[in-house]
Amino acid sequence: MPTNDTRPPEPAPPHTPAPAPDPTPKASTADPADPAGPAAPAPSPGYRAVFAVREFRFVFVAHLFSLIGVVVSELALTVLVYDLTRSPLLSSLTFALGFLPYLVGGTLLAGLADRLPPRRILVVCDLVCAACVAAMVVPTTPVAVLLVLRCAIAVVSPVFNGTRMATLADILGEGDLFVLGRSLLRIVSQSALLTGFAVGGVLLTAVPPRGALAVTAATFLASALLLRLGTVRRPARATGETRGGLAGTWAVLRNRRVRALMLMFWVPPLFAVVPEALAAPYADEIGVSTAALGLLMCALPVGTIAGELFAGSFLSAATRSRIVLPLAVTSVVPYLLYAPEPGLALAALALFLAGATGAYTLGLDAWFVTAVPEEQRGRAMTLMTAGMMTVQGVGMAGAGIAAEFASVHAVVAGAGVLGTIAVLAVVAELRATEVRDGADRHMTSR
């Protein structure tokens, strides 16, 4: 990755929202530590206001191309490895390698998100992904190298995602537009779970796996081009005094409130992925068809999309802030419906309800961007996204291990119980940081 930018400098705009119709002021992002809150809840500007920001439109379309590249390359590479080895273990390992390196990349490379200009990081990460996929297309590339290249993509992914999340705050401001922008990117990602693999499957019927990989290399290049031409060059956030490496990571985690908010992002997904990981064994356990398995796999992301769209379209920022903790606490409670080994309809309903509670993340995003100092924002958001991917991998592995010793429906119901207890513990810690912050402000005012 280059360290010197030879392009002519462009004026860096202030970190405020770009012009958009009916913008929501920063004060509309409710702070849970402020008991008074806003005098009157401001209506949400709506998703249309986010698309009115030109720079966001480029980021959004680049996200689509990048997401297509990730989903199709994962599927094509899995098929390619199986065709070359006929080994189910190596084929499944290809998917696992999409999770495991996140922790390494998120921990060791997180500082780059603040120490280098964000646009440069985003473009270089896309180019790295394109280069790795292009190397996979070469017919002589051995399987071991294919897996290493898959790891390389996963290592840079948390840096890309964290930098993009921090850049959204630069483009949209720290208020409601940022929250809605983040929500839109999540909705697109969830939609990819429903359509991405289907599109990839259709593509693989028309072209061989290496041909599909060549297509994804082009999507990464398209994303890099959009980000280079459509976003403003901004300077690095970190100053020369900002700590780098693991010391900088510890400086972020030492902030008690930031640490508690990260746990709120990490703990619910750790348990939420359990029924998804065990969907195939559960379908076999209750004796339903492959089509019914597809319904179980779709129910959770459909619920997530529905919850986010409702919260983003109809709830004010203050209301979204108030429902964060109640929805987070109940996020895996629907899994208790698995206790009596329900049929297909009730199991799908439980998954849909659990997905819909994910609307709490809109308010949580607002809390997080407010709590993190700007010079640490890229690093903190890289750590947060890396942690979310890592815990999902851990949750899936743990679910599989537990299902070796207990029935699938008991494991899912148990995840509902343990997950609720764990989230309650995180909520208690988060409330303690509110009390601490309130006391600090009181002493400052005196």
Tab-separated table of C-alpha atoms in Angstrom:
chain	number	residue	atom	x	y	z
A	1	MET	CA	0.000	0.000	0.000
A	2	PRO	CA	1.551	3.342	-0.995
A	3	THR	CA	2.221	5.875	1.704
A	4	ASN	CA	2.576	9.002	-0.418
A	5	ASP	CA	-0.219	10.456	-2.525
A	6	THR	CA	1.216	12.222	-5.571
A	7	ARG	CA	-2.177	13.456	-6.763
A	8	PRO	CA	-2.822	17.205	-6.358
A	9	PRO	CA	-4.438	17.891	-2.997
A	10	GLU	CA	-8.149	18.593	-2.932
A	11	PRO	CA	-9.769	20.783	-0.318
A	12	ALA	CA	-11.052	18.667	2.540
A	13	PRO	CA	-14.594	19.658	3.480
A	14	PRO	CA	-15.575	20.020	7.103
A	15	HIS	CA	-17.081	16.955	8.729
A	16	THR	CA	-20.670	18.041	8.291
A	17	PRO	CA	-23.541	16.586	6.289
A	18	ALA	CA	-23.665	17.332	2.602
A	19	PRO	CA	-26.701	19.374	1.532
A	20	ALA	CA	-29.847	17.291	1.533
A	21	PRO	CA	-33.535	18.043	1.770
A	22	ASP	CA	-34.906	18.278	5.293
A	23	PRO	CA	-31.637	17.442	7.076
A	24	THR	CA	-31.851	16.359	10.692
A	25	PRO	CA	-29.595	18.344	13.039
A	26	LYS	CA	-27.063	16.575	15.189
A	27	ALA	CA	-29.121	17.220	18.282
A	28	SER	CA	-31.769	14.833	16.971
A	29	THR	CA	-29.462	11.917	17.739
A	30	ALA	CA	-30.603	11.175	21.244
A	31	ASP	CA	-27.947	10.593	23.875
A	32	PRO	CA	-29.134	7.971	26.376
A	33	ALA	CA	-27.052	9.655	29.069
A	34	ASP	CA	-29.109	12.838	28.754
A	35	PRO	CA	-32.382	12.288	30.640
A	36	ALA	CA	-33.969	15.392	29.201
A	37	GLY	CA	-33.484	14.448	25.550
A	38	PRO	CA	-34.695	16.641	22.712
A	39	ALA	CA	-37.608	18.937	23.385
A	40	ALA	CA	-39.691	17.345	20.625
A	41	PRO	CA	-38.798	14.285	18.531
A	42	ALA	CA	-37.732	15.380	15.066
A	43	PRO	CA	-39.230	13.352	12.233
A	44	SER	CA	-36.872	11.079	10.359
A	45	PRO	CA	-35.617	12.649	7.110
A	46	GLY	CA	-36.193	9.283	5.404
A	47	TYR	CA	-34.026	7.242	3.092
A	48	ARG	CA	-34.739	9.565	0.161
A	49	ALA	CA	-32.789	12.335	1.902
A	50	VAL	CA	-29.735	10.079	2.095
A	51	PHE	CA	-29.824	9.408	-1.645
A	52	ALA	CA	-29.988	13.168	-2.239
A	53	VAL	CA	-26.328	13.332	-1.138
A	54	ARG	CA	-24.307	12.838	-4.319
A	55	GLU	CA	-21.217	11.392	-2.642
A	56	PHE	CA	-23.302	8.780	-0.828
A	57	ARG	CA	-24.797	7.626	-4.121
A	58	PHE	CA	-21.306	6.746	-5.350
A	59	VAL	CA	-20.539	4.897	-2.091
A	60	PHE	CA	-23.840	3.012	-2.326
A	61	VAL	CA	-23.309	1.846	-5.910
A	62	ALA	CA	-19.696	0.916	-5.116
A	63	HIS	CA	-21.034	-1.130	-2.189
A	64	LEU	CA	-23.320	-3.014	-4.579
A	65	PHE	CA	-20.432	-3.894	-6.896
A	66	SER	CA	-18.152	-4.873	-4.013
A	67	LEU	CA	-20.879	-6.993	-2.415
A	68	ILE	CA	-21.554	-8.816	-5.676
A	69	GLY	CA	-17.846	-9.510	-5.911
A	70	VAL	CA	-17.670	-10.955	-2.402
A	71	VAL	CA	-20.773	-13.158	-2.644
A	72	VAL	CA	-20.142	-14.551	-6.122
A	73	SER	CA	-16.412	-15.085	-5.500
A	74	GLU	CA	-17.165	-17.045	-2.320
A	75	LEU	CA	-19.564	-19.326	-4.161
A	76	ALA	CA	-17.394	-19.705	-7.249
A	77	LEU	CA	-14.258	-20.398	-5.223
A	78	THR	CA	-16.042	-23.008	-3.117
A	79	VAL	CA	-17.204	-24.798	-6.273
A	80	LEU	CA	-13.748	-24.492	-7.841
A	81	VAL	CA	-11.968	-25.959	-4.808
A	82	TYR	CA	-14.415	-28.864	-4.693
A	83	ASP	CA	-14.004	-29.510	-8.429
A	84	LEU	CA	-10.218	-29.592	-8.024
A	85	THR	CA	-10.060	-31.693	-4.841
A	86	ARG	CA	-13.438	-33.468	-4.506
A	87	SER	CA	-12.971	-32.768	-0.781
A	88	PRO	CA	-16.013	-31.504	1.194
A	89	LEU	CA	-13.639	-30.447	4.008
A	90	LEU	CA	-11.556	-28.149	1.800
A	91	SER	CA	-14.699	-26.805	0.149
A	92	SER	CA	-16.265	-25.893	3.512
A	93	LEU	CA	-12.922	-24.509	4.702
A	94	THR	CA	-13.156	-21.979	1.879
A	95	PHE	CA	-16.261	-20.531	3.532
A	96	ALA	CA	-14.707	-20.640	7.012
A	97	LEU	CA	-11.737	-18.626	5.769
A	98	GLY	CA	-14.169	-15.792	5.125
A	99	PHE	CA	-14.605	-15.375	8.897
A	100	LEU	CA	-11.373	-16.336	10.642
A	101	PRO	CA	-8.912	-13.723	9.211
A	102	TYR	CA	-11.280	-10.885	10.166
A	103	LEU	CA	-9.880	-10.905	13.694
A	104	VAL	CA	-6.287	-10.702	12.422
A	105	GLY	CA	-6.963	-7.945	9.928
A	106	GLY	CA	-9.223	-6.019	12.278
A	107	THR	CA	-6.668	-6.088	15.090
A	108	LEU	CA	-3.370	-5.571	13.278
A	109	LEU	CA	-4.504	-3.285	10.454
A	110	ALA	CA	-7.190	-1.240	12.211
A	111	GLY	CA	-4.847	1.710	12.700
A	112	LEU	CA	-4.562	2.221	8.939
A	113	ALA	CA	-8.188	3.398	8.891
A	114	ASP	CA	-7.161	6.569	10.752
A	115	ARG	CA	-3.535	7.014	9.746
A	116	LEU	CA	-4.047	7.124	5.960
A	117	PRO	CA	-6.480	9.135	3.806
A	118	PRO	CA	-9.742	7.161	3.793
A	119	ARG	CA	-10.336	7.286	0.042
A	120	ARG	CA	-6.904	5.817	-0.589
A	121	ILE	CA	-7.608	2.954	1.809
A	122	LEU	CA	-10.945	2.133	0.177
A	123	VAL	CA	-9.529	2.159	-3.352
A	124	VAL	CA	-6.423	0.134	-2.441
A	125	CYS	CA	-8.506	-2.495	-0.598
A	126	ASP	CA	-10.722	-2.933	-3.656
A	127	LEU	CA	-7.646	-3.223	-5.876
A	128	VAL	CA	-6.133	-5.835	-3.546
A	129	CYS	CA	-9.351	-7.866	-3.742
A	130	ALA	CA	-9.413	-7.539	-7.530
A	131	ALA	CA	-5.779	-8.678	-7.767
A	132	CYS	CA	-6.402	-11.686	-5.493
A	133	VAL	CA	-9.444	-12.785	-7.491
A	134	ALA	CA	-7.560	-12.273	-10.768
A	135	ALA	CA	-4.817	-14.592	-9.464
A	136	MET	CA	-7.496	-17.197	-8.682
A	137	VAL	CA	-8.549	-17.140	-12.342
A	138	VAL	CA	-5.125	-18.378	-13.500
A	139	PRO	CA	-5.560	-22.110	-14.295
A	140	THR	CA	-2.188	-23.092	-12.787
A	141	THR	CA	-2.919	-21.595	-9.356
A	142	PRO	CA	-2.746	-24.479	-6.829
A	143	VAL	CA	-5.451	-25.052	-4.228
A	144	ALA	CA	-3.211	-23.977	-1.335
A	145	VAL	CA	-2.601	-20.628	-3.034
A	146	LEU	CA	-6.341	-20.252	-3.691
A	147	LEU	CA	-6.999	-20.559	0.048
A	148	VAL	CA	-4.214	-18.086	0.863
A	149	LEU	CA	-5.716	-15.586	-1.587
A	150	ARG	CA	-9.112	-16.100	0.058
A	151	CYS	CA	-7.494	-15.277	3.401
A	152	ALA	CA	-5.919	-12.131	1.955
A	153	ILE	CA	-9.339	-10.832	0.874
A	154	ALA	CA	-10.725	-11.544	4.334
A	155	VAL	CA	-7.806	-9.769	6.028
A	156	VAL	CA	-8.376	-6.466	4.205
A	157	SER	CA	-12.186	-6.655	4.454
A	158	PRO	CA	-12.499	-5.295	8.025
A	159	VAL	CA	-10.229	-2.360	7.173
A	160	PHE	CA	-12.357	-1.590	4.108
A	161	ASN	CA	-15.647	-1.906	6.009
A	162	GLY	CA	-14.484	0.116	9.008
A	163	THR	CA	-13.056	2.876	6.814
A	164	ARG	CA	-16.237	3.039	4.773
A	165	MET	CA	-18.346	3.283	7.927
A	166	ALA	CA	-16.192	6.121	9.254
A	167	THR	CA	-16.317	7.834	5.861
A	168	LEU	CA	-20.115	7.785	5.986
A	169	ALA	CA	-19.894	10.021	9.044
A	170	ASP	CA	-17.737	12.407	7.015
A	171	ILE	CA	-20.183	12.400	4.119
A	172	LEU	CA	-23.490	12.407	6.006
A	173	GLY	CA	-22.547	13.898	9.364
A	174	GLU	CA	-22.979	12.226	12.744
A	175	GLY	CA	-26.766	12.627	12.907
A	176	ASP	CA	-29.747	10.860	11.432
A	177	LEU	CA	-28.478	10.805	7.849
A	178	PHE	CA	-25.478	8.729	8.977
A	179	VAL	CA	-27.765	6.257	10.747
A	180	LEU	CA	-29.985	5.892	7.682
A	181	GLY	CA	-26.977	5.541	5.385
A	182	ARG	CA	-25.593	2.743	7.538
A	183	SER	CA	-29.028	1.134	7.550
A	184	LEU	CA	-29.210	1.169	3.753
A	185	LEU	CA	-25.848	-0.567	3.422
A	186	ARG	CA	-26.954	-3.226	5.932
A	187	ILE	CA	-30.228	-3.765	4.094
A	188	VAL	CA	-28.326	-4.321	0.861
A	189	SER	CA	-26.020	-6.784	2.622
A	190	GLN	CA	-28.971	-8.710	4.051
A	191	SER	CA	-30.632	-8.738	0.639
A	192	ALA	CA	-27.472	-10.319	-0.732
A	193	LEU	CA	-28.134	-13.308	1.523
A	194	LEU	CA	-31.441	-13.768	-0.271
A	195	THR	CA	-30.375	-13.119	-3.869
A	196	GLY	CA	-26.584	-13.215	-4.063
A	197	PHE	CA	-26.120	-16.962	-3.976
A	198	ALA	CA	-29.045	-17.434	-6.385
A	199	VAL	CA	-27.413	-15.032	-8.856
A	200	GLY	CA	-24.091	-16.774	-8.380
A	201	GLY	CA	-25.707	-20.157	-8.955
A	202	VAL	CA	-27.274	-18.966	-12.206
A	203	LEU	CA	-23.954	-17.479	-13.300
A	204	LEU	CA	-22.180	-20.772	-12.644
A	205	THR	CA	-24.614	-22.567	-14.939
A	206	ALA	CA	-23.473	-20.312	-17.785
A	207	VAL	CA	-19.741	-20.014	-17.111
A	208	PRO	CA	-17.155	-22.164	-15.300
A	209	PRO	CA	-16.029	-21.164	-11.771
A	210	ARG	CA	-12.932	-19.354	-13.043
A	211	GLY	CA	-15.110	-17.385	-15.457
A	212	ALA	CA	-17.351	-16.321	-12.576
A	213	LEU	CA	-14.254	-15.256	-10.643
A	214	ALA	CA	-13.172	-13.106	-13.584
A	215	VAL	CA	-16.545	-11.342	-13.409
A	216	THR	CA	-16.052	-10.603	-9.711
A	217	ALA	CA	-12.589	-9.165	-10.373
A	218	ALA	CA	-14.308	-6.670	-12.669
A	219	THR	CA	-16.851	-5.764	-9.950
A	220	PHE	CA	-14.048	-4.967	-7.493
A	221	LEU	CA	-12.383	-2.771	-10.110
A	222	ALA	CA	-15.700	-0.995	-10.745
A	223	SER	CA	-16.058	-0.337	-7.003
A	224	ALA	CA	-12.527	1.091	-6.824
A	225	LEU	CA	-13.220	3.374	-9.801
A	226	LEU	CA	-16.477	4.676	-8.323
A	227	LEU	CA	-14.850	5.420	-4.983
A	228	ARG	CA	-11.870	7.130	-6.634
A	229	LEU	CA	-13.976	9.355	-8.885
A	230	GLY	CA	-17.050	9.892	-6.746
A	231	THR	CA	-15.698	10.595	-3.263
A	232	VAL	CA	-13.718	13.545	-1.959
A	233	ARG	CA	-10.104	13.163	-0.864
A	234	ARG	CA	-9.985	13.762	2.873
A	235	PRO	CA	-6.894	13.837	5.088
A	236	ALA	CA	-6.096	11.128	7.608
A	237	ARG	CA	-8.011	11.519	10.868
A	238	ALA	CA	-5.193	10.620	13.224
A	239	THR	CA	-2.597	13.159	14.303
A	240	GLY	CA	1.069	12.432	14.811
A	241	GLU	CA	0.404	11.934	18.508
A	242	THR	CA	-2.159	9.177	17.954
A	243	ARG	CA	-0.891	5.774	18.996
A	244	GLY	CA	-0.473	3.108	16.343
A	245	GLY	CA	-0.479	-0.695	16.388
A	246	LEU	CA	-1.882	-2.640	19.309
A	247	ALA	CA	-1.323	0.338	21.618
A	248	GLY	CA	-3.799	2.325	19.545
A	249	THR	CA	-6.285	-0.534	19.659
A	250	TRP	CA	-6.001	-0.681	23.422
A	251	ALA	CA	-6.487	3.095	23.593
A	252	VAL	CA	-9.877	2.613	21.898
A	253	LEU	CA	-10.919	-0.317	24.081
A	254	ARG	CA	-9.854	1.488	27.255
A	255	ASN	CA	-12.821	3.828	26.783
A	256	ARG	CA	-15.442	2.104	28.910
A	257	ARG	CA	-18.439	3.392	26.987
A	258	VAL	CA	-16.977	2.523	23.584
A	259	ARG	CA	-16.117	-0.929	24.920
A	260	ALA	CA	-19.672	-1.453	26.195
A	261	LEU	CA	-21.148	-0.316	22.878
A	262	MET	CA	-18.890	-2.726	20.997
A	263	LEU	CA	-20.123	-5.547	23.203
A	264	MET	CA	-23.680	-4.549	22.349
A	265	PHE	CA	-22.778	-4.944	18.669
A	266	TRP	CA	-21.027	-8.277	19.253
A	267	VAL	CA	-23.033	-10.266	21.805
A	268	PRO	CA	-26.456	-10.532	20.096
A	269	PRO	CA	-25.025	-11.811	16.763
A	270	LEU	CA	-23.014	-14.444	18.651
A	271	PHE	CA	-26.293	-16.160	19.533
A	272	ALA	CA	-28.445	-14.945	16.640
A	273	VAL	CA	-26.569	-17.086	14.080
A	274	VAL	CA	-27.294	-20.372	15.899
A	275	PRO	CA	-30.534	-21.329	14.072
A	276	GLU	CA	-29.037	-20.253	10.739
A	277	ALA	CA	-26.027	-22.494	11.304
A	278	LEU	CA	-28.312	-25.403	12.230
A	279	ALA	CA	-31.034	-24.806	9.633
A	280	ALA	CA	-30.190	-27.906	7.579
A	281	PRO	CA	-30.007	-30.268	10.590
A	282	TYR	CA	-33.250	-28.812	11.956
A	283	ALA	CA	-35.045	-29.307	8.635
A	284	ASP	CA	-33.900	-32.927	8.748
A	285	GLU	CA	-34.955	-33.212	12.407
A	286	ILE	CA	-38.555	-32.175	11.688
A	287	GLY	CA	-38.659	-33.959	8.338
A	288	VAL	CA	-39.299	-31.100	5.900
A	289	SER	CA	-38.201	-30.637	2.293
A	290	THR	CA	-35.287	-28.715	0.826
A	291	ALA	CA	-37.699	-25.952	-0.195
A	292	ALA	CA	-38.724	-25.622	3.456
A	293	LEU	CA	-35.044	-25.304	4.361
A	294	GLY	CA	-34.874	-22.310	2.030
A	295	LEU	CA	-37.759	-20.734	3.965
A	296	LEU	CA	-35.883	-21.175	7.244
A	297	MET	CA	-32.755	-19.629	5.748
A	298	CYS	CA	-34.695	-16.623	4.420
A	299	ALA	CA	-36.840	-15.861	7.486
A	300	LEU	CA	-34.116	-14.181	9.559
A	301	PRO	CA	-32.765	-11.777	6.886
A	302	VAL	CA	-36.322	-10.946	5.746
A	303	GLY	CA	-37.182	-9.997	9.335
A	304	THR	CA	-34.017	-7.911	9.590
A	305	ILE	CA	-34.809	-6.005	6.401
A	306	ALA	CA	-38.418	-5.405	7.483
A	307	GLY	CA	-37.359	-4.142	10.933
A	308	GLU	CA	-34.715	-1.773	9.570
A	309	LEU	CA	-37.004	-0.367	6.875
A	310	PHE	CA	-39.776	0.295	9.389
A	311	ALA	CA	-37.480	1.943	11.942
A	312	GLY	CA	-35.676	4.015	9.333
A	313	SER	CA	-38.844	5.132	7.548
A	314	PHE	CA	-41.349	5.736	10.348
A	315	LEU	CA	-39.505	6.280	13.639
A	316	SER	CA	-37.781	9.452	14.778
A	317	ALA	CA	-34.176	9.436	15.949
A	318	ALA	CA	-35.313	9.875	19.561
A	319	THR	CA	-37.675	6.894	19.309
A	320	ARG	CA	-34.990	4.721	17.736
A	321	SER	CA	-32.724	5.632	20.640
A	322	ARG	CA	-35.367	4.681	23.212
A	323	ILE	CA	-35.973	1.220	21.731
A	324	VAL	CA	-32.306	0.174	21.523
A	325	LEU	CA	-32.097	-1.592	24.871
A	326	PRO	CA	-35.581	-3.195	24.886
A	327	LEU	CA	-35.124	-4.621	21.392
A	328	ALA	CA	-31.562	-5.776	22.100
A	329	VAL	CA	-32.684	-7.635	25.231
A	330	THR	CA	-35.452	-9.399	23.299
A	331	SER	CA	-33.331	-10.061	20.214
A	332	VAL	CA	-33.001	-13.831	20.785
A	333	VAL	CA	-36.044	-14.355	23.021
A	334	PRO	CA	-38.056	-15.659	20.003
A	335	TYR	CA	-35.680	-18.634	19.891
A	336	LEU	CA	-37.471	-19.970	22.977
A	337	LEU	CA	-40.254	-20.974	20.570
A	338	TYR	CA	-37.898	-23.754	19.464
A	339	ALA	CA	-38.154	-25.424	22.892
A	340	PRO	CA	-41.119	-27.705	22.019
A	341	GLU	CA	-39.595	-28.572	18.591
A	342	PRO	CA	-41.962	-26.448	16.528
A	343	GLY	CA	-43.031	-27.115	12.974
A	344	LEU	CA	-41.892	-25.123	9.973
A	345	ALA	CA	-44.345	-22.217	10.330
A	346	LEU	CA	-43.614	-21.474	14.000
A	347	ALA	CA	-39.859	-21.845	13.527
A	348	ALA	CA	-39.946	-19.413	10.583
A	349	LEU	CA	-42.015	-16.975	12.672
A	350	ALA	CA	-39.450	-17.138	15.488
A	351	LEU	CA	-36.651	-16.349	13.045
A	352	PHE	CA	-38.596	-13.483	11.452
A	353	LEU	CA	-39.313	-11.908	14.857
A	354	ALA	CA	-35.680	-12.279	15.909
A	355	GLY	CA	-34.569	-10.592	12.698
A	356	ALA	CA	-37.035	-7.724	13.150
A	357	THR	CA	-35.554	-6.871	16.555
A	358	GLY	CA	-32.346	-5.989	14.697
A	359	ALA	CA	-33.860	-2.523	14.235
A	360	TYR	CA	-32.074	-1.621	17.484
A	361	THR	CA	-28.851	-1.226	15.499
A	362	LEU	CA	-30.030	2.101	14.031
A	363	GLY	CA	-30.080	3.745	17.444
A	364	LEU	CA	-26.918	1.912	18.448
A	365	ASP	CA	-25.092	3.313	15.413
A	366	ALA	CA	-25.984	6.841	16.565
A	367	TRP	CA	-24.656	6.168	20.073
A	368	PHE	CA	-21.441	4.664	18.717
A	369	VAL	CA	-20.499	7.447	16.314
A	370	THR	CA	-21.158	9.990	19.082
A	371	ALA	CA	-19.056	8.127	21.664
A	372	VAL	CA	-15.928	7.559	19.559
A	373	PRO	CA	-13.455	10.471	19.215
A	374	GLU	CA	-13.079	11.457	15.568
A	375	GLU	CA	-9.345	10.720	15.450
A	376	GLN	CA	-10.090	7.110	16.526
A	377	ARG	CA	-13.246	6.615	14.461
A	378	GLY	CA	-11.776	4.533	11.653
A	379	ARG	CA	-9.924	2.212	14.031
A	380	ALA	CA	-12.945	1.801	16.321
A	381	MET	CA	-15.299	1.010	13.461
A	382	THR	CA	-12.820	-1.439	11.957
A	383	LEU	CA	-12.566	-3.236	15.302
A	384	MET	CA	-16.343	-3.253	15.654
A	385	THR	CA	-16.972	-4.767	12.216
A	386	ALA	CA	-14.141	-7.284	12.604
A	387	GLY	CA	-15.546	-8.355	15.959
A	388	MET	CA	-19.034	-8.824	14.516
A	389	MET	CA	-17.770	-11.151	11.790
A	390	THR	CA	-15.559	-13.060	14.200
A	391	VAL	CA	-18.281	-13.720	16.777
A	392	GLN	CA	-20.607	-14.954	14.043
A	393	GLY	CA	-18.011	-17.507	13.021
A	394	VAL	CA	-17.549	-18.505	16.665
A	395	GLY	CA	-21.322	-18.742	17.147
A	396	MET	CA	-21.729	-21.012	14.121
A	397	ALA	CA	-18.900	-23.269	15.262
A	398	GLY	CA	-20.270	-23.396	18.810
A	399	ALA	CA	-23.736	-24.261	17.541
A	400	GLY	CA	-22.345	-27.164	15.537
A	401	ILE	CA	-20.422	-28.493	18.526
A	402	ALA	CA	-23.455	-28.211	20.832
A	403	ALA	CA	-25.657	-30.005	18.290
A	404	GLU	CA	-23.342	-33.020	18.546
A	405	PHE	CA	-24.519	-33.529	22.120
A	406	ALA	CA	-28.109	-32.250	22.109
A	407	SER	CA	-31.072	-32.002	19.759
A	408	VAL	CA	-31.097	-29.036	17.409
A	409	HIS	CA	-34.261	-27.497	18.834
A	410	ALA	CA	-32.792	-27.663	22.353
A	411	VAL	CA	-29.583	-25.954	21.190
A	412	VAL	CA	-31.524	-23.100	19.555
A	413	ALA	CA	-33.742	-22.647	22.618
A	414	GLY	CA	-30.667	-22.735	24.834
A	415	ALA	CA	-29.096	-20.010	22.692
A	416	GLY	CA	-32.222	-17.937	23.393
A	417	VAL	CA	-31.770	-18.328	27.148
A	418	LEU	CA	-27.997	-17.817	27.279
A	419	GLY	CA	-28.130	-14.986	24.768
A	420	THR	CA	-30.748	-13.080	26.745
A	421	ILE	CA	-28.709	-13.402	29.939
A	422	ALA	CA	-25.556	-12.238	28.143
A	423	VAL	CA	-27.301	-9.224	26.590
A	424	LEU	CA	-28.766	-8.254	29.971
A	425	ALA	CA	-25.219	-8.218	31.378
A	426	VAL	CA	-24.058	-5.945	28.548
A	427	VAL	CA	-27.066	-3.659	29.078
A	428	ALA	CA	-26.135	-3.329	32.753
A	429	GLU	CA	-22.606	-2.313	31.768
A	430	LEU	CA	-23.918	0.146	29.197
A	431	ARG	CA	-26.235	1.755	31.744
A	432	ALA	CA	-23.293	2.062	34.130
A	433	THR	CA	-21.422	4.073	31.506
A	434	GLU	CA	-24.453	6.384	31.211
A	435	VAL	CA	-24.323	7.060	34.940
A	436	ARG	CA	-20.578	7.665	34.771
A	437	ASP	CA	-20.918	10.037	31.814
A	438	GLY	CA	-23.704	11.943	33.552
A	439	ALA	CA	-21.611	12.335	36.702
A	440	ASP	CA	-18.637	13.559	34.668
A	441	ARG	CA	-20.760	16.201	32.964
A	442	HIS	CA	-22.179	17.300	36.336
A	443	MET	CA	-18.703	17.760	37.810
A	444	THR	CA	-17.589	19.650	34.683
A	445	SER	CA	-20.552	22.033	34.932
A	446	ARG	CA	-19.612	22.833	38.535
